[in-house]
Amino acid sequence: MIVMKFGGSSVANADRIRHVAEIIQAYKNERPVVVLSAMGDTTDHLLEAADEAVLGKVDIAKIETLHRETAKELGVDVPEIAGLLEELKTLLTGISMLKELTKRTRDYLVSFGERMSVRMMAAYLSKEGTPAQSYDAWDVGFVSDSNFMAAELLDEVWENIPKHLNAYKNGESSQIPIVTGFIAKDKHGIITTLGRGGSDLSATMIGAAMRAKEIQTWKDVDGILTTDPRVVKEAHPVNEVTYEEAQELAMFGAQVLHPRSMIPCRKTGTPVRVKNSYNIKSPGTLIVEEHTGAVPPVTAITSVKDITLIDIQSSRMLGASGFLAHVFNQFLKWEISIDVIATSEVSVSLTVNTSKVKKNLSGLMEDLSRVADVHAKDDKAIVTIICDASHSSAILSDAFSALSKSGINVQMISQGASKVNISFIVESSQADEVVRVRHEAFFSK
């Protein structure tokens, strides 16, 4: 058995659905379980419809047109989708009457995208002679807590999923399961969403619980690349990375699986393969627990822009054991996540994502200023080298030598506790050049 996950852009319209169906059919002997996101921009359109409903207007035209026209182009009749559209209209009417949108209602609302997507794909595959059956996630055992918009799966999911899918795995059923990503139900039968990376988590949870041969996530590039090909045209695929490296890549800007989605497959050692839906024959990148061959000194280079660098210095708390505790408590109070950090006895330099902290940054700065001198600097970028940090001296030597020749100064450096990344803070305007210079230094050889 394998698990195949396709995102919204992969099933955005009739042509894309036909293409994905061909990929699924090419792997049908592997007994695939397919996990899908909502079609194209459907989730955004659902949220737009909700905002309009709060203002008293009920309109599902964009959503209805996309799904009805797609079904027509594919030559399928999907009565379940018509029923879901009516249910959606009823829900929006209720929102328009109450003039409010709670987190619980929002989760119910956005679930319609995935639920219609899987029914569309199952109907088309069946029409093309490949028996398929659509499933809402709860139909295959997905149970979560009641933290709406960011629900966590309960431990019982590990036992639930095999109960529902073992018959298919063992060959007792020939219908390919097409399962909704991103959604679940809590103990009370209320629909929840799994938050960021939810569809990836759905796929890895199924793959891990079923002890699948591998989990495939299909994108539009040949796997994980050495860097962003829009920045460096010579970027090339990486054959293999570890779970830890993949998590770091995702945290620092690469379009890989969300870090939390790695948790289930790490528990069972189930490999994940990143594949290209436009190049099926490409082997893609395999994500495993440990490298199976020689460990490369440098695996990839990533960058994240729109970063604020915060410098905190307090001679008043020289040697005080509570200094860092106080600093971190303020970030907890204002619900601000730290990306990269470097510390000394009386000073801390750290970075935050500017767009995520705008409304809380002034309050944080005011609280920190009571015990320290604090300065915030915008328009920075994090450039991260995913590497074998046991060779950090040689890597740093090559990195700084290349930057020195280009006249670029690094404002902060941090080696991650995971020992697979070294991050540098530079001006945002220099980030692409830093990536290019370092890519040439490490990969042109």
Tab-separated table of C-alpha atoms in Angstrom:
chain	number	residue	atom	x	y	z
A	1	MET	CA	0.000	0.000	0.000
A	2	ILE	CA	1.056	3.592	-0.676
A	3	VAL	CA	-0.557	6.912	0.222
A	4	MET	CA	-0.753	9.663	-2.435
A	5	LYS	CA	-1.484	13.256	-1.434
A	6	PHE	CA	-2.436	15.988	-3.925
A	7	GLY	CA	-2.861	19.646	-3.011
A	8	GLY	CA	-5.493	22.094	-4.215
A	9	SER	CA	-3.593	23.287	-7.285
A	10	SER	CA	-3.302	19.667	-8.477
A	11	VAL	CA	-7.097	19.331	-8.618
A	12	ALA	CA	-7.933	22.945	-9.491
A	13	ASN	CA	-9.992	22.206	-12.617
A	14	ALA	CA	-11.131	19.451	-14.957
A	15	ASP	CA	-7.808	19.199	-16.811
A	16	ARG	CA	-5.845	18.895	-13.579
A	17	ILE	CA	-8.259	16.268	-12.228
A	18	ARG	CA	-7.844	14.218	-15.422
A	19	HIS	CA	-4.069	14.437	-15.031
A	20	VAL	CA	-4.120	13.398	-11.371
A	21	ALA	CA	-6.489	10.545	-12.229
A	22	GLU	CA	-3.926	9.281	-14.764
A	23	ILE	CA	-1.241	9.336	-12.060
A	24	ILE	CA	-3.470	7.415	-9.660
A	25	GLN	CA	-4.267	4.861	-12.362
A	26	ALA	CA	-0.537	4.429	-13.057
A	27	TYR	CA	-0.058	3.397	-9.417
A	28	LYS	CA	-3.238	1.361	-8.930
A	29	ASN	CA	-1.300	-1.903	-8.536
A	30	GLU	CA	0.404	-0.372	-5.470
A	31	ARG	CA	-3.010	-0.199	-3.742
A	32	PRO	CA	-2.994	3.571	-3.246
A	33	VAL	CA	-4.996	5.542	-0.713
A	34	VAL	CA	-5.477	9.057	-2.095
A	35	VAL	CA	-5.714	12.190	0.070
A	36	LEU	CA	-7.024	15.384	-1.568
A	37	SER	CA	-7.305	19.055	-0.709
A	38	ALA	CA	-10.138	21.318	-1.888
A	39	MET	CA	-10.177	22.303	-5.556
A	40	GLY	CA	-8.027	25.340	-6.372
A	41	ASP	CA	-9.140	28.462	-4.495
A	42	THR	CA	-12.277	26.880	-3.062
A	43	THR	CA	-11.241	27.371	0.579
A	44	ASP	CA	-10.608	31.080	-0.039
A	45	HIS	CA	-13.960	31.375	-1.806
A	46	LEU	CA	-15.711	29.679	1.112
A	47	LEU	CA	-14.191	32.145	3.562
A	48	GLU	CA	-15.155	35.057	1.282
A	49	ALA	CA	-18.711	33.725	1.201
A	50	ALA	CA	-18.694	33.559	4.998
A	51	ASP	CA	-17.554	37.180	5.296
A	52	GLU	CA	-20.354	38.230	2.948
A	53	ALA	CA	-22.861	36.151	4.903
A	54	VAL	CA	-21.925	37.943	8.136
A	55	LEU	CA	-22.886	41.142	6.295
A	56	GLY	CA	-26.206	39.614	5.248
A	57	LYS	CA	-25.469	38.367	1.717
A	58	VAL	CA	-25.615	34.669	0.794
A	59	ASP	CA	-23.682	33.913	-2.407
A	60	ILE	CA	-22.059	30.628	-3.434
A	61	ALA	CA	-21.815	31.428	-7.157
A	62	LYS	CA	-18.021	31.003	-7.444
A	63	ILE	CA	-18.047	27.693	-5.595
A	64	GLU	CA	-21.115	26.332	-7.339
A	65	THR	CA	-19.954	27.349	-10.818
A	66	LEU	CA	-16.522	25.743	-10.378
A	67	HIS	CA	-17.872	22.401	-9.199
A	68	ARG	CA	-20.848	22.154	-11.547
A	69	GLU	CA	-18.803	23.137	-14.622
A	70	THR	CA	-15.968	20.792	-13.639
A	71	ALA	CA	-18.408	17.899	-13.269
A	72	LYS	CA	-19.887	18.749	-16.676
A	73	GLU	CA	-16.444	18.883	-18.321
A	74	LEU	CA	-15.516	15.556	-16.758
A	75	GLY	CA	-18.798	14.015	-17.874
A	76	VAL	CA	-19.817	12.896	-14.388
A	77	ASP	CA	-23.031	13.275	-12.438
A	78	VAL	CA	-22.320	13.711	-8.719
A	79	PRO	CA	-25.602	14.132	-6.814
A	80	GLU	CA	-23.682	14.281	-3.520
A	81	ILE	CA	-22.040	17.533	-4.596
A	82	ALA	CA	-25.432	19.069	-5.351
A	83	GLY	CA	-26.536	18.033	-1.858
A	84	LEU	CA	-23.435	19.575	-0.291
A	85	LEU	CA	-24.011	22.842	-2.164
A	86	GLU	CA	-27.535	23.006	-0.746
A	87	GLU	CA	-26.198	22.270	2.727
A	88	LEU	CA	-23.610	25.020	2.279
A	89	LYS	CA	-26.273	27.512	1.253
A	90	THR	CA	-28.306	26.622	4.336
A	91	LEU	CA	-25.246	27.125	6.555
A	92	LEU	CA	-24.479	30.527	5.033
A	93	THR	CA	-28.118	31.542	5.489
A	94	GLY	CA	-27.758	30.715	9.179
A	95	ILE	CA	-24.576	32.784	9.401
A	96	SER	CA	-26.335	35.696	7.702
A	97	MET	CA	-29.148	35.551	10.252
A	98	LEU	CA	-26.841	35.344	13.276
A	99	LYS	CA	-24.371	37.871	11.846
A	100	GLU	CA	-21.422	35.972	13.324
A	101	LEU	CA	-18.873	33.326	12.368
A	102	THR	CA	-17.475	31.242	15.241
A	103	LYS	CA	-14.392	29.020	14.957
A	104	ARG	CA	-16.636	25.967	15.141
A	105	THR	CA	-18.830	27.229	12.298
A	106	ARG	CA	-15.777	28.214	10.264
A	107	ASP	CA	-14.444	24.651	10.424
A	108	TYR	CA	-17.805	23.288	9.296
A	109	LEU	CA	-17.820	25.814	6.473
A	110	VAL	CA	-14.355	25.131	5.026
A	111	SER	CA	-14.909	21.359	5.171
A	112	PHE	CA	-17.163	21.594	2.116
A	113	GLY	CA	-14.164	22.101	-0.197
A	114	GLU	CA	-12.475	18.791	0.624
A	115	ARG	CA	-15.772	16.929	0.785
A	116	MET	CA	-16.728	17.990	-2.746
A	117	SER	CA	-13.217	17.420	-4.098
A	118	VAL	CA	-13.021	13.738	-3.126
A	119	ARG	CA	-16.492	13.026	-4.506
A	120	MET	CA	-15.532	14.610	-7.821
A	121	MET	CA	-12.344	12.542	-8.114
A	122	ALA	CA	-13.997	9.261	-7.082
A	123	ALA	CA	-16.783	9.768	-9.603
A	124	TYR	CA	-14.338	10.502	-12.420
A	125	LEU	CA	-12.061	7.551	-11.641
A	126	SER	CA	-15.048	5.210	-11.540
A	127	LYS	CA	-16.285	6.590	-14.856
A	128	GLU	CA	-12.847	5.899	-16.359
A	129	GLY	CA	-12.948	2.265	-15.266
A	130	THR	CA	-10.959	2.528	-12.027
A	131	PRO	CA	-13.305	1.772	-9.106
A	132	ALA	CA	-12.987	4.400	-6.378
A	133	GLN	CA	-14.889	5.395	-3.253
A	134	SER	CA	-14.870	8.812	-1.587
A	135	TYR	CA	-14.523	9.072	2.188
A	136	ASP	CA	-14.782	11.935	4.610
A	137	ALA	CA	-11.871	11.660	7.033
A	138	TRP	CA	-14.100	10.635	9.932
A	139	ASP	CA	-15.347	7.708	7.864
A	140	VAL	CA	-11.847	6.195	8.061
A	141	GLY	CA	-11.351	6.934	11.749
A	142	PHE	CA	-10.095	10.514	12.092
A	143	VAL	CA	-11.034	11.799	15.555
A	144	SER	CA	-9.612	15.037	16.980
A	145	ASP	CA	-9.878	17.267	20.007
A	146	SER	CA	-12.238	20.275	19.912
A	147	ASN	CA	-9.607	22.953	19.301
A	148	PHE	CA	-11.383	24.365	16.258
A	149	MET	CA	-9.181	25.702	13.424
A	150	ALA	CA	-6.122	23.942	14.889
A	151	ALA	CA	-7.327	20.548	16.093
A	152	GLU	CA	-4.970	17.737	17.096
A	153	LEU	CA	-5.684	14.101	16.289
A	154	LEU	CA	-6.357	11.767	19.206
A	155	ASP	CA	-4.260	8.655	19.847
A	156	GLU	CA	-7.176	6.374	19.004
A	157	VAL	CA	-6.722	7.310	15.337
A	158	TRP	CA	-3.806	4.840	15.201
A	159	GLU	CA	-6.240	1.980	15.831
A	160	ASN	CA	-9.235	3.449	13.994
A	161	ILE	CA	-7.653	3.832	10.566
A	162	PRO	CA	-6.545	0.186	10.126
A	163	LYS	CA	-10.022	-0.984	11.147
A	164	HIS	CA	-11.479	0.898	8.189
A	165	LEU	CA	-8.743	0.365	5.586
A	166	ASN	CA	-7.313	-3.112	6.276
A	167	ALA	CA	-9.869	-4.748	3.972
A	168	TYR	CA	-8.637	-2.607	1.094
A	169	LYS	CA	-4.976	-3.176	1.977
A	170	ASN	CA	-5.522	-6.931	2.091
A	171	GLY	CA	-7.213	-6.993	-1.309
A	172	GLU	CA	-10.741	-7.678	-0.058
A	173	SER	CA	-11.917	-4.426	-1.675
A	174	SER	CA	-10.870	-3.069	-5.070
A	175	GLN	CA	-12.240	0.460	-4.707
A	176	ILE	CA	-9.465	3.023	-4.276
A	177	PRO	CA	-10.205	5.151	-1.178
A	178	ILE	CA	-10.252	8.895	-1.945
A	179	VAL	CA	-10.054	10.600	1.454
A	180	THR	CA	-10.481	14.215	2.513
A	181	GLY	CA	-7.392	15.901	3.875
A	182	PHE	CA	-7.350	18.643	6.528
A	183	ILE	CA	-10.576	17.742	8.357
A	184	ALA	CA	-11.772	15.451	11.168
A	185	LYS	CA	-14.542	15.221	13.780
A	186	ASP	CA	-14.265	15.576	17.532
A	187	LYS	CA	-15.739	13.171	20.101
A	188	HIS	CA	-19.097	14.938	19.818
A	189	GLY	CA	-19.283	14.484	16.038
A	190	ILE	CA	-18.483	18.142	15.304
A	191	ILE	CA	-16.331	18.882	12.248
A	192	THR	CA	-12.852	20.252	12.965
A	193	THR	CA	-9.894	21.326	10.829
A	194	LEU	CA	-6.302	20.307	11.509
A	195	GLY	CA	-4.698	23.714	11.017
A	196	ARG	CA	-1.486	24.444	9.119
A	197	GLY	CA	-0.227	21.467	7.147
A	198	GLY	CA	-3.474	19.644	7.858
A	199	SER	CA	-3.714	17.816	4.534
A	200	ASP	CA	-0.090	16.666	4.813
A	201	LEU	CA	-0.849	15.438	8.323
A	202	SER	CA	-3.886	13.522	7.058
A	203	ALA	CA	-1.699	11.724	4.521
A	204	THR	CA	1.163	10.902	6.882
A	205	MET	CA	-1.269	9.749	9.571
A	206	ILE	CA	-2.905	7.285	7.189
A	207	GLY	CA	0.457	6.123	5.853
A	208	ALA	CA	1.948	5.617	9.310
A	209	ALA	CA	-1.123	3.911	10.776
A	210	MET	CA	-1.349	1.547	7.815
A	211	ARG	CA	2.436	0.910	7.743
A	212	ALA	CA	2.378	1.935	4.079
A	213	LYS	CA	5.308	1.224	1.772
A	214	GLU	CA	5.670	4.987	1.349
A	215	ILE	CA	3.746	8.239	1.472
A	216	GLN	CA	3.877	10.315	-1.699
A	217	THR	CA	3.208	14.044	-1.762
A	218	TRP	CA	2.845	15.344	-5.299
A	219	LYS	CA	4.017	18.828	-6.283
A	220	ASP	CA	5.127	20.652	-9.446
A	221	VAL	CA	8.911	20.190	-9.078
A	222	ASP	CA	11.192	17.144	-9.119
A	223	GLY	CA	11.240	16.718	-5.362
A	224	ILE	CA	13.125	18.849	-2.851
A	225	LEU	CA	15.641	21.098	-4.591
A	226	THR	CA	18.998	22.431	-3.409
A	227	THR	CA	17.398	25.885	-3.336
A	228	ASP	CA	14.575	27.922	-4.863
A	229	PRO	CA	14.880	27.550	-8.671
A	230	ARG	CA	13.418	31.041	-9.073
A	231	VAL	CA	16.543	32.379	-7.355
A	232	VAL	CA	19.134	29.925	-8.692
A	233	LYS	CA	18.333	28.361	-12.047
A	234	GLU	CA	20.995	25.691	-11.448
A	235	ALA	CA	19.087	24.331	-8.445
A	236	HIS	CA	18.737	20.563	-8.709
A	237	PRO	CA	16.821	17.804	-6.896
A	238	VAL	CA	18.131	16.223	-3.713
A	239	ASN	CA	17.879	12.434	-3.786
A	240	GLU	CA	17.412	11.931	-0.063
A	241	VAL	CA	16.909	13.944	3.130
A	242	THR	CA	16.176	12.944	6.706
A	243	TYR	CA	12.937	13.761	8.532
A	244	GLU	CA	14.918	16.228	10.631
A	245	GLU	CA	16.363	17.974	7.578
A	246	ALA	CA	12.932	18.112	5.939
A	247	GLN	CA	11.455	19.697	9.066
A	248	GLU	CA	14.181	22.344	9.122
A	249	LEU	CA	13.707	23.013	5.403
A	250	ALA	CA	10.000	23.557	5.935
A	251	MET	CA	10.578	25.829	8.943
A	252	PHE	CA	12.951	28.020	6.949
A	253	GLY	CA	11.053	28.595	3.753
A	254	ALA	CA	11.174	25.482	1.560
A	255	GLN	CA	7.881	24.157	0.175
A	256	VAL	CA	8.104	20.752	1.821
A	257	LEU	CA	5.690	18.950	4.149
A	258	HIS	CA	4.711	20.949	7.215
A	259	PRO	CA	6.943	19.973	10.195
A	260	ARG	CA	4.036	18.654	12.301
A	261	SER	CA	3.058	16.269	9.517
A	262	MET	CA	6.381	14.458	9.990
A	263	ILE	CA	5.430	13.286	13.497
A	264	PRO	CA	3.349	10.192	12.543
A	265	CYS	CA	5.793	8.854	9.947
A	266	ARG	CA	8.755	9.386	12.286
A	267	LYS	CA	7.041	7.138	14.851
A	268	THR	CA	6.875	4.239	12.399
A	269	GLY	CA	9.787	5.043	10.089
A	270	THR	CA	7.444	5.270	7.100
A	271	PRO	CA	9.313	6.953	4.220
A	272	VAL	CA	7.878	9.996	2.453
A	273	ARG	CA	8.583	10.724	-1.208
A	274	VAL	CA	8.144	14.167	-2.783
A	275	LYS	CA	7.144	13.637	-6.428
A	276	ASN	CA	6.525	15.809	-9.493
A	277	SER	CA	3.037	15.503	-10.936
A	278	TYR	CA	4.355	16.836	-14.267
A	279	ASN	CA	7.211	14.331	-14.408
A	280	ILE	CA	5.948	10.986	-13.109
A	281	LYS	CA	9.137	9.102	-14.031
A	282	SER	CA	11.316	11.326	-11.839
A	283	PRO	CA	12.171	9.460	-8.603
A	284	GLY	CA	11.719	12.648	-6.571
A	285	THR	CA	13.180	13.061	-3.085
A	286	LEU	CA	12.912	10.388	-0.410
A	287	ILE	CA	12.531	11.500	3.227
A	288	VAL	CA	13.820	8.899	5.702
A	289	GLU	CA	14.961	8.608	9.323
A	290	GLU	CA	18.668	8.387	8.473
A	291	HIS	CA	20.722	8.762	5.301
A	292	THR	CA	21.190	5.426	3.565
A	293	GLY	CA	24.430	6.501	1.883
A	294	ALA	CA	27.157	9.079	2.417
A	295	VAL	CA	25.925	12.171	4.269
A	296	PRO	CA	26.435	15.267	2.087
A	297	PRO	CA	28.126	18.227	3.844
A	298	VAL	CA	25.380	20.565	2.550
A	299	THR	CA	21.912	19.393	1.512
A	300	ALA	CA	20.096	22.613	0.614
A	301	ILE	CA	19.895	26.373	1.143
A	302	THR	CA	16.680	28.216	1.982
A	303	SER	CA	15.662	31.775	2.757
A	304	VAL	CA	12.819	33.581	4.506
A	305	LYS	CA	12.228	37.314	4.045
A	306	ASP	CA	10.040	39.790	5.942
A	307	ILE	CA	11.913	39.179	9.188
A	308	THR	CA	12.368	41.500	12.181
A	309	LEU	CA	15.591	41.251	14.203
A	310	ILE	CA	15.165	42.128	17.890
A	311	ASP	CA	18.252	42.926	19.993
A	312	ILE	CA	17.756	42.767	23.775
A	313	GLN	CA	20.547	43.891	26.116
A	314	SER	CA	20.447	44.344	29.883
A	315	SER	CA	23.517	45.117	31.984
A	316	ARG	CA	21.118	45.469	34.946
A	317	MET	CA	20.516	41.737	34.841
A	318	LEU	CA	24.161	40.716	34.536
A	319	GLY	CA	24.381	37.162	35.859
A	320	ALA	CA	20.710	37.123	36.854
A	321	SER	CA	19.248	33.645	36.421
A	322	GLY	CA	15.831	35.010	35.498
A	323	PHE	CA	16.851	37.127	32.526
A	324	LEU	CA	16.041	34.623	29.759
A	325	ALA	CA	12.961	33.432	31.626
A	326	HIS	CA	11.629	36.985	31.688
A	327	VAL	CA	12.371	37.477	27.975
A	328	PHE	CA	10.615	34.273	26.928
A	329	ASN	CA	7.649	34.930	29.189
A	330	GLN	CA	6.988	38.168	27.327
A	331	PHE	CA	6.962	36.336	23.999
A	332	LEU	CA	4.551	33.803	25.518
A	333	LYS	CA	2.311	36.591	26.812
A	334	TRP	CA	2.074	38.213	23.368
A	335	GLU	CA	1.821	34.861	21.524
A	336	ILE	CA	4.847	35.599	19.360
A	337	SER	CA	6.927	32.730	17.986
A	338	ILE	CA	10.714	33.027	17.750
A	339	ASP	CA	12.487	31.734	14.630
A	340	VAL	CA	16.224	32.070	15.279
A	341	ILE	CA	18.044	33.032	18.487
A	342	ALA	CA	21.597	33.809	19.655
A	343	THR	CA	22.411	34.560	23.298
A	344	SER	CA	25.122	35.722	25.667
A	345	GLU	CA	24.986	36.322	29.425
A	346	VAL	CA	23.380	39.767	29.169
A	347	SER	CA	22.083	39.990	25.614
A	348	VAL	CA	19.752	38.149	23.277
A	349	SER	CA	19.305	38.571	19.543
A	350	LEU	CA	16.367	36.849	17.923
A	351	THR	CA	14.105	36.997	14.909
A	352	VAL	CA	10.348	36.976	14.369
A	353	ASN	CA	8.189	36.918	11.263
A	354	THR	CA	7.223	40.559	10.700
A	355	SER	CA	3.799	39.950	9.149
A	356	LYS	CA	2.745	37.617	11.978
A	357	VAL	CA	3.650	39.967	14.852
A	358	LYS	CA	2.665	43.434	13.645
A	359	LYS	CA	-0.301	43.886	15.963
A	360	ASN	CA	1.550	42.579	19.050
A	361	LEU	CA	5.089	43.824	18.476
A	362	SER	CA	4.666	47.238	20.117
A	363	GLY	CA	3.248	45.656	23.288
A	364	LEU	CA	6.103	43.148	23.405
A	365	MET	CA	8.712	45.880	22.966
A	366	GLU	CA	7.154	47.950	25.752
A	367	ASP	CA	7.210	45.023	28.190
A	368	LEU	CA	10.800	44.079	27.333
A	369	SER	CA	11.985	47.679	27.644
A	370	ARG	CA	11.210	47.607	31.381
A	371	VAL	CA	14.252	45.400	32.046
A	372	ALA	CA	16.439	45.885	28.973
A	373	ASP	CA	17.448	48.078	26.078
A	374	VAL	CA	15.483	46.790	23.096
A	375	HIS	CA	15.863	47.565	19.401
A	376	ALA	CA	13.849	46.149	16.501
A	377	LYS	CA	15.178	46.170	12.938
A	378	ASP	CA	12.897	45.386	10.017
A	379	ASP	CA	13.585	44.216	6.456
A	380	LYS	CA	15.854	41.351	7.417
A	381	ALA	CA	16.042	37.825	6.030
A	382	ILE	CA	17.059	34.405	7.341
A	383	VAL	CA	19.271	32.358	5.023
A	384	THR	CA	19.659	28.795	6.274
A	385	ILE	CA	22.135	26.123	5.253
A	386	ILE	CA	20.754	22.624	5.840
A	387	CYS	CA	23.891	20.643	6.451
A	388	ASP	CA	25.862	18.134	8.477
A	389	ALA	CA	26.861	20.475	11.275
A	390	SER	CA	29.695	18.152	12.304
A	391	HIS	CA	31.515	19.827	9.412
A	392	SER	CA	30.464	23.299	10.565
A	393	SER	CA	33.985	24.750	10.582
A	394	ALA	CA	34.560	23.930	6.917
A	395	ILE	CA	31.021	24.979	5.985
A	396	LEU	CA	31.332	28.313	7.783
A	397	SER	CA	34.735	28.915	6.239
A	398	ASP	CA	33.372	28.385	2.706
A	399	ALA	CA	30.249	30.424	3.468
A	400	PHE	CA	32.047	33.463	4.879
A	401	SER	CA	34.740	33.346	2.221
A	402	ALA	CA	32.082	33.483	-0.497
A	403	LEU	CA	30.211	36.318	1.227
A	404	SER	CA	33.398	38.299	1.833
A	405	LYS	CA	34.178	38.268	-1.874
A	406	SER	CA	30.692	39.664	-2.521
A	407	GLY	CA	30.974	42.353	0.174
A	408	ILE	CA	28.019	41.019	2.193
A	409	ASN	CA	28.022	41.300	5.990
A	410	VAL	CA	26.192	38.852	8.252
A	411	GLN	CA	24.318	40.473	11.158
A	412	MET	CA	23.721	37.360	13.243
A	413	ILE	CA	24.503	33.649	13.104
A	414	SER	CA	22.825	30.720	14.860
A	415	GLN	CA	23.543	26.991	14.735
A	416	GLY	CA	20.396	25.023	15.432
A	417	ALA	CA	20.223	22.558	18.295
A	418	SER	CA	19.192	19.920	15.746
A	419	LYS	CA	22.744	20.018	14.327
A	420	VAL	CA	21.428	20.099	10.766
A	421	ASN	CA	21.157	23.833	10.178
A	422	ILE	CA	23.191	27.015	10.350
A	423	SER	CA	21.220	30.258	9.932
A	424	PHE	CA	22.439	33.721	9.013
A	425	ILE	CA	20.618	37.043	9.280
A	426	VAL	CA	21.201	39.498	6.426
A	427	GLU	CA	19.424	42.434	4.831
A	428	SER	CA	16.283	41.319	3.016
A	429	SER	CA	17.510	43.014	-0.158
A	430	GLN	CA	20.636	40.815	-0.062
A	431	ALA	CA	18.931	37.478	0.599
A	432	ASP	CA	18.734	36.259	-2.994
A	433	GLU	CA	22.354	37.199	-3.626
A	434	VAL	CA	23.437	35.384	-0.454
A	435	VAL	CA	21.592	32.265	-1.625
A	436	ARG	CA	23.191	32.470	-5.076
A	437	VAL	CA	26.694	33.000	-3.682
A	438	ARG	CA	26.393	30.126	-1.232
A	439	HIS	CA	24.800	27.790	-3.735
A	440	GLU	CA	27.704	28.352	-6.087
A	441	ALA	CA	30.191	27.828	-3.248
A	442	PHE	CA	28.679	24.539	-2.107
A	443	PHE	CA	27.191	22.991	-5.222
A	444	SER	CA	29.203	24.196	-8.214
A	445	LYS	CA	31.931	21.785	-7.118
